[in-house]
XYZ file of C-alpha atoms in Angstrom:
774
model
C 26.642 -42.699 2.321
C 26.629 -39.392 2.661
C 25.779 -36.408 -0.287
C 28.799 -34.479 -2.200
C 27.365 -31.313 -2.153
C 30.971 -29.538 -2.227
C 31.998 -31.304 -5.093
C 33.377 -29.228 -8.018
C 30.630 -29.705 -10.169
C 27.446 -27.617 -9.322
C 24.943 -28.616 -6.755
C 20.847 -29.272 -6.446
C 20.545 -25.783 -4.157
C 19.587 -28.557 -1.613
C 19.433 -25.581 1.170
C 22.875 -27.563 2.301
C 22.290 -31.255 3.299
C 21.986 -31.161 6.807
C 18.112 -31.981 7.482
C 15.960 -28.471 8.397
C 14.420 -30.723 11.430
C 16.958 -28.652 13.430
C 13.842 -26.436 14.486
C 11.635 -27.563 16.632
C 9.007 -29.290 15.192
C 5.364 -27.082 15.061
C 2.204 -28.619 15.641
C 0.068 -28.118 12.649
C -3.874 -27.870 12.683
C -3.999 -31.110 9.940
C -2.436 -33.224 11.927
C -4.153 -35.953 12.315
C -3.185 -37.848 15.324
C -6.203 -39.508 17.980
C -6.236 -42.577 19.619
C -7.533 -45.586 17.767
C -11.032 -47.267 18.110
C -10.008 -51.150 18.021
C -13.197 -52.120 16.477
C -13.229 -50.021 13.880
C -11.651 -52.351 10.165
C -9.554 -49.912 8.479
C -7.537 -48.544 11.608
C -6.931 -52.256 12.769
C -4.264 -52.916 10.441
C -2.484 -50.055 11.456
C -2.486 -50.689 15.041
C 1.655 -51.661 14.784
C 1.733 -47.138 14.295
C -0.636 -46.316 17.086
C 1.486 -47.964 19.882
C 4.689 -46.721 18.221
C 3.610 -43.313 18.894
C 2.180 -43.513 22.151
C 5.200 -45.570 23.031
C 8.168 -43.695 21.821
C 9.244 -42.119 24.696
C 10.698 -45.420 26.264
C 13.114 -45.125 22.887
C 15.539 -43.306 25.110
C 16.344 -42.903 28.767
C 15.947 -39.868 30.536
C 13.758 -38.622 26.897
C 14.737 -35.216 25.587
C 13.037 -32.180 26.963
C 9.597 -31.110 25.165
C 7.803 -28.267 24.883
C 3.978 -28.068 24.353
C 2.153 -25.887 23.528
C -1.769 -25.749 23.972
C -1.512 -29.746 25.011
C 0.461 -30.664 22.447
C 4.021 -32.464 23.074
C 6.562 -31.578 19.916
C 10.264 -32.449 19.607
C 12.854 -29.780 20.554
C 15.701 -31.944 19.649
C 16.571 -32.792 16.057
C 17.061 -35.966 14.697
C 20.330 -35.997 12.852
C 19.832 -38.622 10.331
C 16.975 -40.322 9.105
C 16.036 -43.836 9.692
C 16.649 -44.845 5.929
C 20.254 -42.984 5.536
C 22.626 -44.900 5.184
C 25.337 -45.489 7.820
C 27.669 -42.897 7.817
C 31.582 -43.423 8.494
C 31.140 -42.303 12.113
C 28.332 -44.762 12.666
C 30.289 -47.323 11.079
C 33.249 -46.729 13.168
C 30.921 -47.066 16.021
C 29.362 -50.153 15.529
C 33.157 -51.740 14.227
C 34.654 -50.656 17.853
C 31.516 -51.405 19.488
C 31.349 -55.745 17.916
C 35.627 -55.600 18.845
C 35.430 -54.683 22.026
C 32.744 -57.241 22.959
C 35.203 -60.022 21.738
C 35.958 -61.946 24.859
C 39.691 -62.131 23.930
C 42.477 -60.499 22.457
C 43.327 -62.989 19.616
C 39.604 -63.230 19.692
C 39.785 -59.593 18.491
C 42.538 -59.586 15.847
C 41.392 -62.327 14.101
C 38.114 -60.616 12.697
C 37.478 -59.807 9.334
C 34.375 -57.349 9.106
C 32.837 -58.410 5.952
C 29.318 -56.198 5.541
C 28.320 -53.225 7.917
C 24.692 -51.859 6.959
C 22.084 -50.268 8.570
C 19.456 -52.663 9.821
C 16.801 -50.877 8.405
C 14.129 -50.017 10.781
C 10.247 -51.355 10.799
C 7.927 -49.485 7.965
C 6.040 -48.204 10.633
C 8.820 -46.303 12.322
C 10.016 -44.730 8.591
C 6.653 -43.324 8.439
C 7.108 -41.561 12.110
C 10.173 -40.157 10.557
C 8.635 -38.962 7.683
C 5.233 -38.045 9.803
C 6.420 -35.155 12.216
C 11.137 -36.018 12.568
C 12.256 -34.813 8.975
C 10.882 -33.101 6.303
C 8.781 -32.426 3.761
C 6.913 -33.485 7.475
C 3.996 -35.509 6.235
C 2.128 -36.093 8.948
C -1.040 -38.353 6.395
C 1.792 -40.665 6.600
C -0.011 -42.331 9.812
C -3.820 -42.870 10.532
C -7.006 -41.027 11.444
C -7.630 -41.948 15.614
C -10.084 -40.566 17.706
C -8.082 -39.597 20.573
C -6.466 -36.541 21.241
C -2.864 -35.508 19.134
C -0.256 -36.894 21.111
C 3.620 -36.128 19.439
C 6.398 -38.460 19.734
C 9.729 -37.135 21.080
C 12.325 -39.310 19.923
C 12.852 -41.955 16.962
C 14.260 -45.109 18.138
C 17.918 -45.535 18.174
C 19.808 -46.210 14.718
C 21.459 -50.481 14.325
C 24.031 -51.149 12.276
C 24.213 -55.371 11.002
C 27.425 -56.132 11.328
C 28.683 -59.760 9.713
C 32.481 -60.565 11.166
C 34.202 -63.826 9.836
C 36.984 -65.222 12.065
C 39.547 -65.724 10.285
C 41.114 -68.349 12.424
C 38.368 -70.369 13.435
C 36.598 -69.596 10.022
C 33.329 -69.273 12.243
C 30.525 -65.964 10.552
C 28.601 -64.464 12.873
C 25.796 -61.546 12.500
C 25.428 -58.681 15.047
C 23.340 -56.068 15.808
C 24.795 -53.144 18.018
C 22.703 -50.546 18.619
C 24.150 -46.642 18.184
C 22.951 -44.754 20.483
C 26.336 -41.864 21.298
C 27.896 -42.161 17.813
C 29.160 -38.726 17.932
C 31.508 -39.586 20.539
C 33.472 -40.958 18.090
C 34.499 -37.851 16.564
C 35.582 -36.472 19.501
C 38.345 -38.810 21.323
C 37.342 -42.358 19.868
C 35.581 -43.918 22.176
C 32.874 -45.899 20.869
C 29.325 -45.606 22.416
C 27.701 -48.309 20.920
C 25.649 -51.493 22.594
C 25.870 -54.448 21.399
C 22.111 -56.164 20.691
C 22.634 -59.356 19.383
C 25.375 -61.878 18.043
C 24.881 -65.008 16.382
C 27.285 -67.683 14.370
C 25.805 -68.782 11.455
C 27.183 -72.441 10.786
C 28.057 -73.957 7.512
C 28.414 -70.423 5.506
C 30.934 -68.521 3.365
C 30.534 -65.047 4.067
C 31.225 -62.576 0.658
C 35.009 -62.920 -1.034
C 36.609 -59.325 -0.147
C 39.077 -57.274 -2.063
C 42.193 -58.143 0.533
C 41.497 -61.353 0.407
C 42.061 -61.450 -3.264
C 44.790 -59.255 -3.532
C 46.482 -61.838 -0.673
C 45.184 -65.006 -3.268
C 47.338 -63.374 -5.949
C 50.437 -62.208 -4.476
C 50.413 -65.916 -2.477
C 49.844 -68.005 -5.888
C 52.495 -65.629 -7.820
C 55.326 -66.948 -5.091
C 54.120 -70.484 -5.379
C 57.306 -72.402 -7.276
C 54.993 -74.740 -9.192
C 53.248 -71.819 -10.368
C 56.420 -70.479 -11.662
C 57.555 -73.255 -12.780
C 54.303 -73.559 -15.541
C 54.708 -69.601 -16.202
C 58.346 -69.830 -17.136
C 57.177 -73.515 -19.720
C 54.471 -70.476 -21.043
C 57.358 -67.962 -21.277
C 56.385 -65.910 -18.390
C 59.039 -65.156 -16.084
C 58.129 -61.950 -14.512
C 55.460 -62.424 -12.482
C 54.792 -58.481 -12.539
C 52.998 -59.139 -15.727
C 50.625 -62.084 -14.717
C 47.007 -61.599 -13.320
C 45.806 -63.793 -10.776
C 41.330 -63.428 -10.920
C 40.537 -65.294 -7.696
C 36.523 -66.115 -8.075
C 35.159 -67.770 -5.781
C 35.295 -72.002 -5.653
C 30.764 -72.193 -5.914
C 29.151 -75.717 -5.221
C 30.012 -78.604 -7.381
C 30.646 -81.465 -5.297
C 31.064 -82.522 -1.220
C 35.178 -80.367 -2.094
C 33.555 -77.444 -2.052
C 31.572 -77.256 1.372
C 31.812 -74.356 3.376
C 33.857 -76.089 6.543
C 36.648 -74.705 4.033
C 36.974 -71.085 2.856
C 37.829 -71.811 -0.762
C 38.944 -69.573 -4.158
C 39.232 -70.945 -7.713
C 41.906 -68.483 -9.561
C 41.861 -67.603 -13.153
C 44.628 -66.383 -15.040
C 45.358 -64.382 -17.188
C 48.936 -62.667 -18.269
C 49.261 -59.081 -19.924
C 52.752 -58.971 -22.646
C 55.736 -56.548 -22.470
C 53.552 -53.792 -23.607
C 54.122 -49.997 -22.036
C 50.065 -49.812 -22.395
C 49.473 -48.566 -18.811
C 45.482 -49.832 -19.419
C 46.911 -52.525 -21.717
C 43.825 -55.892 -21.884
C 45.284 -58.175 -19.625
C 42.132 -60.662 -20.493
C 43.056 -60.650 -23.919
C 45.712 -63.090 -22.554
C 44.138 -66.543 -20.560
C 46.147 -68.909 -19.414
C 44.625 -72.619 -19.684
C 45.577 -75.619 -18.146
C 46.554 -74.493 -14.756
C 44.187 -75.576 -11.949
C 44.815 -73.841 -8.809
C 42.999 -74.022 -5.397
C 43.297 -71.703 -3.165
C 42.715 -72.099 0.922
C 41.529 -68.447 1.907
C 41.192 -68.518 5.224
C 44.969 -69.671 5.653
C 45.898 -67.926 2.427
C 47.810 -71.462 1.076
C 47.666 -72.756 -2.609
C 45.826 -76.699 -1.432
C 46.194 -77.903 -5.307
C 47.716 -76.917 -7.802
C 48.062 -78.813 -11.544
C 49.736 -78.064 -14.636
C 46.760 -80.132 -16.849
C 47.639 -79.485 -19.966
C 49.803 -76.918 -21.727
C 48.081 -74.309 -23.869
C 50.208 -71.827 -25.801
C 49.094 -68.092 -24.806
C 47.478 -66.154 -27.612
C 49.813 -64.254 -29.314
C 49.751 -60.157 -28.732
C 46.560 -59.083 -30.874
C 47.983 -55.206 -32.202
C 43.836 -54.639 -31.456
C 43.974 -55.774 -27.636
C 43.678 -52.882 -26.019
C 41.453 -49.549 -24.841
C 42.937 -46.757 -24.683
C 42.635 -43.710 -26.905
C 45.267 -44.381 -30.621
C 45.335 -48.343 -29.252
C 41.686 -49.587 -30.721
C 41.050 -50.740 -34.444
C 44.711 -49.673 -35.857
C 45.418 -46.703 -33.226
C 42.728 -44.123 -35.378
C 40.676 -42.205 -32.960
C 37.356 -40.828 -34.594
C 37.735 -36.709 -34.399
C 34.903 -35.570 -36.674
C 32.763 -35.423 -33.459
C 31.901 -31.953 -32.538
C 31.217 -30.591 -28.910
C 27.712 -31.542 -27.466
C 26.420 -29.338 -24.571
C 23.955 -29.931 -21.858
C 23.382 -26.899 -20.560
C 21.108 -25.768 -17.469
C 21.853 -22.224 -16.949
C 19.055 -22.187 -14.333
C 20.148 -24.889 -12.182
C 17.830 -28.533 -11.630
C 13.965 -29.234 -11.297
C 14.791 -31.471 -8.542
C 15.611 -30.848 -5.110
C 17.871 -32.478 -2.681
C 17.794 -32.417 1.546
C 20.075 -35.187 2.788
C 19.125 -38.299 1.067
C 15.562 -36.672 0.086
C 15.120 -36.316 -3.137
C 11.643 -34.407 -4.640
C 11.392 -33.623 -8.998
C 8.443 -32.464 -10.290
C 5.395 -35.181 -8.462
C 7.963 -37.643 -7.169
C 9.907 -37.788 -4.615
C 12.252 -40.719 -2.859
C 15.018 -41.394 -0.666
C 18.442 -42.694 -1.704
C 20.027 -45.871 -0.005
C 23.217 -47.924 -0.479
C 24.257 -50.744 0.894
C 27.935 -52.741 0.153
C 25.587 -55.584 -1.367
C 23.346 -54.135 -3.482
C 24.625 -50.911 -4.067
C 21.567 -48.095 -4.679
C 18.600 -48.412 -2.966
C 14.793 -46.309 -3.188
C 12.922 -45.846 -0.848
C 9.636 -44.477 0.026
C 8.799 -43.815 -3.922
C 5.477 -41.433 -3.819
C 4.222 -39.403 -6.422
C 2.504 -36.493 -5.412
C -0.807 -36.146 -6.930
C -2.642 -33.488 -6.683
C -5.749 -32.762 -4.746
C -4.908 -37.074 -4.387
C -2.170 -35.663 -2.637
C 0.536 -38.075 -1.922
C 0.599 -41.722 -3.293
C 2.872 -44.390 -2.381
C 3.595 -46.372 -5.037
C 7.083 -48.170 -3.417
C 8.608 -49.102 0.305
C 11.768 -50.324 -1.315
C 13.533 -50.862 -4.757
C 17.061 -52.472 -5.201
C 18.843 -55.515 -7.315
C 19.463 -57.795 -5.039
C 21.589 -60.189 -6.739
C 22.902 -61.355 -10.149
C 24.502 -64.711 -11.558
C 26.235 -64.935 -14.938
C 26.400 -68.770 -15.609
C 28.915 -69.447 -18.434
C 27.696 -72.387 -21.347
C 31.128 -73.992 -21.868
C 31.251 -77.730 -20.545
C 34.633 -77.600 -20.734
C 37.853 -77.074 -17.683
C 38.086 -74.326 -16.259
C 34.354 -72.365 -17.780
C 31.416 -74.257 -16.574
C 32.670 -73.603 -12.815
C 32.467 -69.405 -14.147
C 28.677 -69.043 -12.405
C 29.244 -66.353 -10.699
C 26.933 -64.683 -7.672
C 27.897 -60.539 -8.342
C 26.739 -59.558 -5.086
C 26.248 -62.484 -2.545
C 29.938 -63.607 -3.407
C 31.233 -60.090 -4.087
C 29.255 -57.180 -3.330
C 27.690 -54.888 -6.352
C 28.227 -51.741 -3.595
C 31.685 -52.669 -2.164
C 32.841 -53.372 -6.613
C 31.340 -49.005 -6.857
C 33.400 -47.083 -8.084
C 33.435 -42.912 -8.394
C 31.743 -41.156 -11.232
C 33.912 -38.491 -12.984
C 31.391 -35.457 -15.133
C 31.287 -35.135 -18.770
C 32.355 -39.565 -18.631
C 30.110 -41.476 -16.891
C 27.733 -38.501 -16.597
C 26.430 -34.864 -18.347
C 24.992 -32.625 -17.115
C 24.089 -30.847 -14.225
C 24.800 -33.526 -11.552
C 24.402 -34.026 -7.944
C 26.503 -36.972 -6.216
C 26.470 -39.019 -3.193
C 29.247 -40.361 -1.557
C 29.547 -44.133 0.063
C 31.344 -45.493 3.361
C 32.096 -49.061 3.584
C 34.289 -50.444 6.277
C 37.301 -52.516 4.973
C 37.811 -56.502 5.699
C 40.005 -55.127 8.840
C 37.635 -52.126 10.120
C 38.636 -49.375 8.551
C 35.920 -47.060 7.058
C 37.115 -46.374 3.143
C 34.904 -43.807 1.152
C 33.815 -43.893 -2.764
C 33.390 -40.511 -3.705
C 31.059 -39.558 -6.442
C 29.458 -43.212 -5.952
C 25.606 -42.536 -6.919
C 24.949 -40.439 -10.021
C 21.393 -37.862 -10.022
C 20.509 -36.243 -12.690
C 17.927 -34.576 -14.964
C 17.909 -36.268 -19.244
C 16.235 -34.890 -21.620
C 14.352 -38.403 -23.336
C 13.176 -36.857 -26.938
C 8.781 -36.673 -27.375
C 6.865 -37.892 -24.473
C 3.809 -36.959 -26.227
C 2.457 -35.084 -29.537
C -0.503 -34.892 -31.674
C -1.595 -33.264 -34.879
C -5.162 -31.866 -36.199
C -4.669 -32.843 -39.934
C -7.926 -30.590 -40.212
C -6.474 -28.086 -38.760
C -2.914 -28.362 -39.130
C -2.237 -26.939 -35.951
C -0.181 -29.739 -33.325
C 0.272 -30.558 -29.804
C 3.876 -31.671 -27.967
C 4.522 -32.635 -24.720
C 8.719 -33.530 -24.487
C 10.146 -35.908 -21.952
C 12.282 -35.478 -18.655
C 13.466 -38.132 -16.768
C 15.434 -37.808 -13.632
C 18.357 -40.817 -13.372
C 19.473 -42.138 -9.865
C 22.508 -44.791 -10.418
C 25.415 -45.986 -10.175
C 28.764 -48.406 -11.823
C 30.723 -50.898 -10.735
C 33.248 -53.573 -11.628
C 33.324 -56.846 -11.032
C 36.558 -58.861 -12.199
C 36.237 -58.099 -16.349
C 32.862 -56.771 -16.515
C 31.316 -53.513 -16.225
C 27.382 -53.020 -14.408
C 25.635 -49.897 -14.605
C 22.782 -49.922 -12.809
C 19.495 -46.930 -13.389
C 15.843 -45.942 -11.816
C 14.324 -43.536 -14.833
C 11.533 -41.520 -12.881
C 9.506 -39.584 -16.168
C 7.226 -37.029 -15.564
C 3.783 -39.593 -17.230
C 4.409 -41.757 -13.558
C 6.744 -44.626 -15.157
C 9.424 -46.272 -13.470
C 12.200 -47.944 -15.448
C 14.813 -50.253 -14.325
C 17.553 -50.411 -16.821
C 20.833 -52.400 -16.647
C 24.070 -51.724 -18.858
C 26.282 -54.446 -19.230
C 29.206 -53.755 -20.787
C 33.823 -53.785 -19.976
C 35.932 -57.106 -20.965
C 35.061 -61.161 -22.325
C 36.241 -63.079 -19.910
C 37.877 -65.006 -22.882
C 39.515 -69.276 -23.149
C 42.944 -69.673 -25.220
C 42.532 -72.356 -27.607
C 45.789 -74.767 -28.951
C 46.394 -74.099 -32.799
C 44.114 -74.664 -35.393
C 40.971 -75.428 -32.819
C 37.417 -73.954 -32.929
C 35.329 -74.444 -30.137
C 31.936 -75.139 -30.445
C 30.369 -73.478 -26.907
C 31.950 -69.841 -28.019
C 32.884 -67.491 -30.867
C 36.134 -67.195 -31.836
C 36.885 -63.138 -31.526
C 41.813 -63.401 -32.395
C 44.482 -65.825 -33.766
C 44.202 -68.433 -30.046
C 41.330 -66.685 -28.640
C 37.710 -67.159 -28.208
C 34.923 -66.199 -25.834
C 32.873 -68.513 -23.831
C 28.447 -67.969 -24.673
C 26.878 -67.729 -21.342
C 24.033 -65.350 -19.524
C 23.671 -62.118 -17.121
C 20.570 -62.799 -14.704
C 19.562 -59.552 -12.804
C 16.716 -60.665 -9.859
C 15.089 -56.417 -9.151
C 13.519 -56.704 -5.271
C 10.168 -54.866 -4.901
C 8.688 -53.676 -1.816
C 5.384 -52.553 -3.585
C 2.996 -50.110 -2.204
C 0.841 -48.893 -4.454
C -1.845 -46.421 -2.987
C -1.117 -47.598 0.695
C -0.098 -46.374 3.446
C 2.694 -47.892 6.177
C 0.862 -50.729 8.330
C -1.600 -51.297 5.646
C -2.070 -54.427 3.045
C -4.315 -53.966 0.365
C -2.086 -55.075 -2.595
C -2.679 -57.900 -4.609
C -1.544 -58.768 -8.116
C -2.941 -60.036 -11.419
C -1.571 -61.643 -14.454
C -2.756 -60.083 -17.667
C -2.310 -62.120 -20.964
C -3.873 -61.190 -24.673
C -6.318 -64.525 -26.067
C -7.458 -65.214 -29.403
C -11.251 -64.795 -29.643
C -12.490 -68.604 -30.729
C -14.098 -68.805 -34.016
C -18.061 -68.873 -34.109
C -20.633 -65.625 -33.468
C -18.950 -63.565 -31.645
C -15.977 -63.716 -33.577
C -17.655 -64.153 -37.450
C -14.556 -61.898 -39.124
C -11.756 -63.756 -37.454
C -10.168 -60.607 -36.261
C -11.432 -60.362 -32.054
C -8.835 -61.100 -29.068
C -8.883 -59.761 -25.951
C -6.752 -59.435 -21.835
C -8.202 -61.616 -19.693
C -7.452 -61.794 -15.995
C -6.278 -63.922 -13.137
C -5.964 -63.136 -9.852
C -2.714 -64.724 -8.730
C -3.553 -65.852 -5.196
C -0.896 -67.742 -3.652
C 2.695 -67.778 -4.105
C 2.833 -70.908 -5.781
C 0.233 -69.913 -7.941
C 2.073 -66.579 -8.884
C 5.570 -68.495 -9.846
C 5.653 -66.693 -13.381
C 6.913 -66.910 -16.715
C 7.548 -64.095 -19.563
C 5.361 -64.644 -22.611
C 5.802 -62.759 -24.846
C 3.036 -63.994 -27.428
C 0.570 -63.362 -25.234
C 1.537 -59.651 -23.905
C 1.682 -61.368 -20.618
C 2.325 -58.607 -17.899
C 1.367 -57.733 -14.019
C -0.606 -55.307 -11.936
C -0.238 -55.057 -8.972
C -3.768 -53.332 -7.604
C -5.443 -51.654 -4.562
C -8.070 -53.833 -3.352
C -9.603 -50.760 -1.432
C -8.991 -47.659 -3.874
C -10.492 -46.583 -7.133
C -10.532 -44.030 -9.914
C -12.977 -42.570 -11.529
C -13.893 -45.256 -13.867
C -14.593 -47.384 -10.764
C -11.718 -49.632 -11.032
C -9.200 -50.598 -8.625
C -6.055 -48.171 -9.076
C -2.940 -50.012 -10.016
C 0.781 -50.275 -11.731
C 2.156 -53.113 -14.284
C 5.163 -54.507 -14.133
C 5.804 -54.534 -18.348
C 8.932 -56.867 -19.294
C 11.314 -56.224 -21.899
C 13.968 -58.873 -23.600
C 14.392 -61.574 -21.160
C 15.547 -65.076 -21.109
C 15.370 -68.493 -18.850
C 18.767 -70.743 -17.864
C 19.950 -72.179 -21.386
C 20.858 -75.468 -18.901
C 19.128 -78.826 -17.723
C 17.846 -78.752 -14.490
C 20.626 -80.641 -12.149
C 23.169 -77.723 -14.259
C 25.389 -77.519 -10.664
C 24.321 -73.698 -10.542
C 20.640 -74.049 -10.252
C 21.164 -75.658 -6.473
C 21.995 -72.141 -5.355
C 20.032 -70.253 -7.852
C 17.158 -71.940 -8.277
C 15.209 -68.326 -8.350
C 16.212 -68.266 -12.139
C 13.715 -70.879 -13.027
C 11.144 -68.563 -12.905
C 10.988 -65.075 -14.316
C 7.961 -63.570 -11.428
C 7.936 -64.681 -7.819
C 5.453 -63.000 -5.394
C 5.362 -63.251 -1.416
C 4.323 -61.544 0.719
C 6.326 -59.002 2.955
C 8.839 -60.261 5.511
C 11.847 -58.391 6.844
C 14.157 -61.086 6.537
C 13.224 -62.166 3.101
C 15.679 -60.191 1.100
C 18.333 -62.740 -0.861
C 16.581 -65.022 -3.167
C 19.532 -67.415 -2.942
C 20.014 -67.077 0.985
C 22.506 -64.542 2.294
C 24.872 -66.556 1.458
C 25.499 -68.207 -1.734
C 29.613 -68.389 -1.498
C 29.818 -72.243 -1.305
C 26.453 -73.341 -0.749
C 25.199 -76.995 -0.036
C 21.974 -75.998 -0.099
C 19.713 -76.598 -2.552
C 16.743 -74.205 -3.885
C 17.448 -71.909 -0.219
C 16.029 -68.386 -0.188
C 12.882 -67.699 -2.387
C 12.541 -71.374 -3.730
C 12.392 -72.378 -0.145
C 9.943 -69.308 0.950
C 7.262 -69.815 -1.117
C 6.932 -73.770 -0.029
C 4.427 -71.672 2.688
C 1.809 -71.224 -0.360
C 1.264 -68.124 1.889
C -2.165 -66.133 0.581
C -1.661 -63.012 -1.977
C -5.035 -62.161 -2.452
C -4.396 -59.017 -0.054
C -1.129 -58.778 1.135
C 2.119 -56.402 1.667
C 2.953 -57.268 -2.225
C 7.059 -58.152 -3.359
C 7.658 -58.485 -6.449
C 10.633 -60.361 -7.235
C 11.325 -59.699 -11.209
C 14.256 -62.311 -12.866
C 15.200 -60.646 -16.120
C 18.835 -61.804 -18.283
C 19.821 -61.708 -21.487
C 22.182 -64.593 -23.552
C 25.383 -62.980 -24.770
C 26.710 -64.795 -28.078
C 29.815 -62.768 -28.521
C 30.262 -60.893 -31.745
C 34.095 -60.162 -33.432
C 32.610 -56.649 -32.920
C 32.438 -57.501 -29.337
C 36.762 -57.520 -29.193
C 38.413 -55.564 -27.551
C 35.630 -54.123 -25.770
C 32.256 -54.768 -25.619
C 29.496 -51.726 -26.227
C 26.498 -51.357 -23.863
C 23.753 -54.070 -23.938
C 20.850 -52.592 -22.181
C 17.951 -54.893 -20.012
C 15.529 -54.136 -17.847
C 12.217 -53.450 -17.694
C 8.971 -50.767 -16.511
C 6.631 -50.387 -13.415
C 4.197 -47.859 -14.937
C 0.404 -46.297 -14.233
C -2.412 -48.591 -14.530
C -5.269 -46.755 -13.798
C -3.081 -45.115 -10.821
C -4.471 -41.456 -12.355
C -7.639 -39.781 -13.507
C -6.177 -38.536 -16.465
C -2.338 -38.945 -17.525
C 0.080 -36.438 -15.843
C 2.226 -36.232 -19.241
C -0.383 -33.752 -20.639
C 0.658 -31.224 -17.332
C 4.343 -30.841 -19.054
C 4.518 -27.826 -21.011
C 6.971 -27.785 -23.703
C 10.190 -25.973 -23.361
C 10.757 -22.351 -25.077
C 12.425 -23.537 -27.708
C 10.275 -26.548 -28.910
C 7.578 -23.286 -29.383
C 8.565 -21.854 -32.469
C 11.695 -22.111 -34.864
C 10.948 -21.063 -37.460
C 14.180 -20.847 -39.019
C 13.810 -25.144 -39.541
C 10.543 -24.498 -40.288
C 8.373 -25.411 -36.833
C 5.495 -23.974 -35.661
C 3.505 -24.590 -32.889
C 0.891 -23.734 -31.002
C 0.895 -22.161 -27.274
C -0.061 -24.707 -25.090
C -3.300 -22.413 -23.100
C -2.152 -22.886 -19.354
C -0.200 -26.168 -19.620
C -3.296 -28.485 -20.587
C -5.294 -29.986 -23.022
C -8.681 -31.423 -22.612
C -8.440 -34.864 -19.979
C -8.406 -37.676 -21.468
């Protein structure tokens, strides 16, 4: 992913996207690099960082030339990419060429299909080293203070790519690790200079499907003579009107085993309408069963089981302007302008973002989409205070509640089977985003190994968010108010009929909000004349929308007040309890918050409980605030649900992580996907998160990873036809004793809020932008 600085949208004065580390690193008096004392408890957990500092020269051979200032070795050659930057187009090309060149025969090379090429994220101590000395804003305080003389490394380790490759001839999936040593050579003459570090075949799996496969599958089904005859029985002879959506087969029986690469398409059909954006999902084709071999692109099974008439053309079916609700568009909405004449308050340098007291890095993967790295808050004299290493949405599951064919098998794993990032699309100012926008592009490999770019894929902008805080003194009539502003980072993807917008919002009072917006078009079923369906809502003649659920998994690698190498976090659960009647509760009004330390993984399998206001706090076990309490961040659930399915439901074989709203694990680098890396046609029960926690590892003082599962149950409304207004669900990460006083009080009101006599509003000016400490 690259920044899109040259877009027509005004950009944010980021000093050009090239990193300013091009100048030689200069030693500063506050660089605290010395030799560690192995007997010192405070440095024992940081040994990996110190080891890296001393041995980093060995990462490249020969090392670059260096200069010396007062005996301190300094870097003189810039590092071109931060260790967490998404792979560039050139790096993807080099990685693909390196793997393809490693094929033993031309036949093997020709059969390679590239499912995913992504950055192999380095260990946390490498990131700390890069942030300390190689990339602005240069934060040497990230590394431990040691007792020896200062030694500053000369070079970071080479970046690496991780490739998931499908062999179309052998039906095998393999994982490759490639070192990207000389990527710049690709732009000069097309010569790859990568190095294969490892490769292995992963047995008994199927990787995610690709858009190229979907298009080929649609063409194969449309050309299949029995299918054409079945459509003719329904009055359809023009195959250009037919839509074939190739859904993954899931795993319902041994026939779905990953020894074959399968799809079970759903069929829809547009009308003769000349509307260029006609809602084809308005006419589902029921009664046809198709099974496609996606490896060889042939129809394995076909059956026209039941003739259900196509729903009639509904005049309200379309969604372009002038086509919905009888063709009447609203004309009484006046223009609303969002202006920032002095530009935005955020600053961008490459993928590094700084706004107010927040800073973090933006990443992107084909599977997860947006990733937020290295989240920290600059807290005055407290300096840079880490909050989280990595935030992302790692999986989503959409099970349908209709037991009838074909809806019972609709349980899509949209991240693991398709890829949220690969299904992202370009955002458009004035439609998807308003205001002063900073866009980032995203690069992906296509099925054959070429590089594709999604321009304007990630949106970064500020939003007014109403009142942050206000108080009026009734004695004096004077009021103090702070207006809220938040920084929003987002992307939107389309998976078949549904759209999902994923947002991370950063607030001035230290909150982080995760939000998912659901919209798009319903996935529908057809009805016989006069038929109704218990498991859905009839929304038009011959048409119904099945009940279903959407579940999302947020993976939060936390680091509350922890520097890299430190594992000083724990998780406590808070529940509100009503005091038992007695001498401590003579008025029967008493209640209190009770804390419980979640000591191990099995103990930390928890569910939401709104009746007890249940929430969870990630605490630092070594840092206290001014009242002597441990500093922390709490996870506050929003609206939520659990799967409405029996314990033996087939989709729960692959999605055992849906059985609880919260899971907690100690950090492990290879534990990334809660349902396993390859959920497509996965025959293994409970793979992933549900298996990892059986180790029952200690959480009393650890490098904590939170897995929060949240969802929404959709009982479609008549008003959801033909389009669905946005549903919003999410959660909050809120400081809990993290600050000594509220950072919100340090936010001055805007001048427009200060005095608006025309509307009868007056407010007392703030003195020095502060009020008394809370």
